[in-house]
């Protein structure tokens, strides 16, 4: 709950200061499907972009998808995971709150068996995500 209260406060602050708020929700996912997932044994993308039809502009999704694809990564929209985090008080109520989820396949930056960081892969993944965030910051909300 403290995290969600803080997120709600940040969104309120952004709306007050800028007239809009953008929530970028980032996670990682395993390269192999987890037992509870509906789809098993499918080829998983290197990046998954999670969207919400109300809060995620389609053109923003295309810009970010193209960025990752141009870097040579496979990208899927809302698969294997979907959605974008929006505080409950704004969810499907306020279009000035936008959101996008970026999920990163763990195979890009770690050995999933040992949990050890792949130093080269981690550095490359960190750089590409950093540049994606810079690109998103230039987006006109």
mmCIF file of C-alpha atoms in Angstrom:
data_model
loop_
_atom_site.group_PDB
_atom_site.id
_atom_site.type_symbol
_atom_site.label_atom_id
_atom_site.label_comp_id
_atom_site.label_asym_id
_atom_site.label_seq_id
_atom_site.Cartn_x
_atom_site.Cartn_y
_atom_site.Cartn_z
ATOM 1 C CA UNK A 1 0.000 0.000 0.000
ATOM 2 C CA UNK A 2 2.755 2.542 0.690
ATOM 3 C CA UNK A 3 3.985 2.146 -2.899
ATOM 4 C CA UNK A 4 0.520 2.770 -4.329
ATOM 5 C CA UNK A 5 -0.062 5.775 -2.063
ATOM 6 C CA UNK A 6 3.258 7.207 -3.248
ATOM 7 C CA UNK A 7 2.353 6.536 -6.884
ATOM 8 C CA UNK A 8 -1.000 8.238 -6.375
ATOM 9 C CA UNK A 9 0.765 11.271 -4.842
ATOM 10 C CA UNK A 10 3.184 11.438 -7.784
ATOM 11 C CA UNK A 11 0.336 11.335 -10.294
ATOM 12 C CA UNK A 12 -1.523 14.088 -8.396
ATOM 13 C CA UNK A 13 1.654 16.166 -8.363
ATOM 14 C CA UNK A 14 2.240 15.687 -12.095
ATOM 15 C CA UNK A 15 -1.319 16.623 -12.926
ATOM 16 C CA UNK A 16 -1.103 19.757 -10.786
ATOM 17 C CA UNK A 17 2.291 20.854 -12.149
ATOM 18 C CA UNK A 18 2.033 19.803 -15.804
ATOM 19 C CA UNK A 19 -1.599 19.054 -16.506
ATOM 20 C CA UNK A 20 -0.763 15.420 -17.267
ATOM 21 C CA UNK A 21 0.938 12.434 -15.667
ATOM 22 C CA UNK A 22 2.720 9.503 -17.274
ATOM 23 C CA UNK A 23 3.286 6.223 -15.439
ATOM 24 C CA UNK A 24 6.031 3.981 -16.814
ATOM 25 C CA UNK A 25 5.686 0.562 -15.252
ATOM 26 C CA UNK A 26 8.755 -1.682 -15.733
ATOM 27 C CA UNK A 27 9.175 -5.372 -14.939
ATOM 28 C CA UNK A 28 11.068 -8.416 -16.084
ATOM 29 C CA UNK A 29 9.762 -11.833 -17.015
ATOM 30 C CA UNK A 30 11.311 -15.282 -17.397
ATOM 31 C CA UNK A 31 12.206 -16.623 -20.809
ATOM 32 C CA UNK A 32 10.090 -19.730 -20.137
ATOM 33 C CA UNK A 33 6.373 -19.623 -19.326
ATOM 34 C CA UNK A 34 5.450 -19.958 -15.677
ATOM 35 C CA UNK A 35 3.056 -22.782 -14.710
ATOM 36 C CA UNK A 36 0.119 -20.430 -14.093
ATOM 37 C CA UNK A 37 0.338 -18.732 -17.498
ATOM 38 C CA UNK A 38 -2.304 -19.503 -20.126
ATOM 39 C CA UNK A 39 0.210 -19.906 -22.932
ATOM 40 C CA UNK A 40 2.926 -22.497 -22.489
ATOM 41 C CA UNK A 41 5.994 -23.255 -24.586
ATOM 42 C CA UNK A 42 5.593 -20.285 -26.888
ATOM 43 C CA UNK A 43 8.381 -18.129 -28.236
ATOM 44 C CA UNK A 44 8.573 -15.193 -25.823
ATOM 45 C CA UNK A 45 9.556 -11.727 -27.022
ATOM 46 C CA UNK A 46 12.571 -9.888 -25.703
ATOM 47 C CA UNK A 47 10.381 -6.913 -24.827
ATOM 48 C CA UNK A 48 6.687 -6.843 -24.038
ATOM 49 C CA UNK A 49 4.803 -3.549 -24.071
ATOM 50 C CA UNK A 50 1.745 -3.555 -21.858
ATOM 51 C CA UNK A 51 -1.025 -1.140 -22.673
ATOM 52 C CA UNK A 52 -4.422 -0.009 -21.544
ATOM 53 C CA UNK A 53 -6.889 1.005 -24.247
ATOM 54 C CA UNK A 54 -7.970 4.054 -22.236
ATOM 55 C CA UNK A 55 -4.620 5.253 -20.859
ATOM 56 C CA UNK A 56 -2.041 4.281 -23.503
ATOM 57 C CA UNK A 57 -1.841 6.295 -26.736
ATOM 58 C CA UNK A 58 -1.499 3.954 -29.726
ATOM 59 C CA UNK A 59 1.085 6.196 -31.376
ATOM 60 C CA UNK A 60 3.278 6.074 -28.251
ATOM 61 C CA UNK A 61 3.160 2.275 -28.383
ATOM 62 C CA UNK A 62 4.211 2.339 -32.033
ATOM 63 C CA UNK A 63 7.108 4.730 -31.342
ATOM 64 C CA UNK A 64 8.446 2.556 -28.505
ATOM 65 C CA UNK A 65 7.858 -0.697 -30.398
ATOM 66 C CA UNK A 66 9.709 0.672 -33.430
ATOM 67 C CA UNK A 67 12.586 1.835 -31.235
ATOM 68 C CA UNK A 68 13.146 -1.647 -29.765
ATOM 69 C CA UNK A 69 12.611 -3.364 -33.138
ATOM 70 C CA UNK A 70 15.096 -1.015 -34.813
ATOM 71 C CA UNK A 71 17.628 -2.101 -32.177
ATOM 72 C CA UNK A 72 17.078 -5.701 -33.308
ATOM 73 C CA UNK A 73 14.831 -6.877 -30.476
ATOM 74 C CA UNK A 74 11.637 -8.867 -30.759
ATOM 75 C CA UNK A 75 8.686 -6.942 -29.356
ATOM 76 C CA UNK A 76 5.131 -7.977 -28.528
ATOM 77 C CA UNK A 77 2.163 -5.945 -27.387
ATOM 78 C CA UNK A 78 0.292 -7.259 -24.333
ATOM 79 C CA UNK A 79 1.898 -10.688 -24.515
ATOM 80 C CA UNK A 80 2.926 -12.545 -22.461
ATOM 81 C CA UNK A 81 1.666 -9.885 -20.018
ATOM 82 C CA UNK A 82 -0.787 -7.070 -20.519
ATOM 83 C CA UNK A 83 -1.971 -3.841 -19.012
ATOM 84 C CA UNK A 84 -0.388 -0.712 -17.622
ATOM 85 C CA UNK A 85 -0.424 0.518 -14.041
ATOM 86 C CA UNK A 86 -2.740 3.458 -13.303
ATOM 87 C CA UNK A 87 -3.747 4.462 -9.770
ATOM 88 C CA UNK A 88 -7.316 3.380 -8.985
ATOM 89 C CA UNK A 89 -8.590 6.932 -8.519
ATOM 90 C CA UNK A 90 -7.734 7.716 -12.167
ATOM 91 C CA UNK A 91 -8.266 4.338 -13.798
ATOM 92 C CA UNK A 92 -10.546 4.734 -16.817
ATOM 93 C CA UNK A 93 -11.643 8.134 -15.462
ATOM 94 C CA UNK A 94 -8.938 10.630 -16.464
ATOM 95 C CA UNK A 95 -7.336 10.653 -19.928
ATOM 96 C CA UNK A 96 -4.653 13.072 -18.706
ATOM 97 C CA UNK A 97 -3.086 10.096 -16.913
ATOM 98 C CA UNK A 98 -1.258 7.932 -19.441
ATOM 99 C CA UNK A 99 0.621 4.724 -18.831
ATOM 100 C CA UNK A 100 2.834 2.135 -20.496
ATOM 101 C CA UNK A 101 4.379 -1.049 -19.175
ATOM 102 C CA UNK A 102 7.751 -2.279 -20.415
ATOM 103 C CA UNK A 103 8.528 -5.908 -19.583
ATOM 104 C CA UNK A 104 12.071 -7.161 -20.211
ATOM 105 C CA UNK A 105 12.872 -10.801 -20.920
ATOM 106 C CA UNK A 106 15.409 -11.875 -18.283
ATOM 107 C CA UNK A 107 17.437 -13.799 -20.860
ATOM 108 C CA UNK A 108 18.744 -10.425 -22.050
ATOM 109 C CA UNK A 109 20.654 -9.689 -18.859
ATOM 110 C CA UNK A 110 21.018 -12.736 -16.626
ATOM 111 C CA UNK A 111 21.548 -16.454 -16.327
ATOM 112 C CA UNK A 112 18.105 -17.508 -15.164
ATOM 113 C CA UNK A 113 19.348 -20.780 -13.677
ATOM 114 C CA UNK A 114 22.018 -19.285 -11.414
ATOM 115 C CA UNK A 115 20.536 -15.804 -11.068
ATOM 116 C CA UNK A 116 23.888 -14.280 -12.008
ATOM 117 C CA UNK A 117 23.976 -11.065 -13.956
ATOM 118 C CA UNK A 118 25.360 -11.276 -17.495
ATOM 119 C CA UNK A 119 27.558 -8.173 -17.336
ATOM 120 C CA UNK A 120 27.609 -7.530 -21.088
ATOM 121 C CA UNK A 121 23.901 -8.229 -21.522
ATOM 122 C CA UNK A 122 23.026 -6.163 -18.457
ATOM 123 C CA UNK A 123 24.992 -3.165 -19.695
ATOM 124 C CA UNK A 124 23.442 -3.378 -23.165
ATOM 125 C CA UNK A 125 19.907 -3.815 -21.756
ATOM 126 C CA UNK A 126 20.384 -0.934 -19.326
ATOM 127 C CA UNK A 127 21.528 1.325 -22.177
ATOM 128 C CA UNK A 128 18.674 0.398 -24.523
ATOM 129 C CA UNK A 129 16.061 0.926 -21.811
ATOM 130 C CA UNK A 130 17.678 4.228 -20.817
ATOM 131 C CA UNK A 131 17.458 5.419 -24.429
ATOM 132 C CA UNK A 132 13.827 4.241 -24.613
ATOM 133 C CA UNK A 133 13.040 6.362 -21.561
ATOM 134 C CA UNK A 134 14.768 9.347 -23.187
ATOM 135 C CA UNK A 135 12.632 8.771 -26.292
ATOM 136 C CA UNK A 136 9.455 8.593 -24.215
ATOM 137 C CA UNK A 137 10.401 11.860 -22.513
ATOM 138 C CA UNK A 138 10.294 13.597 -25.917
ATOM 139 C CA UNK A 139 6.748 12.319 -26.566
ATOM 140 C CA UNK A 140 4.093 15.057 -26.614
ATOM 141 C CA UNK A 141 1.453 13.990 -24.108
#
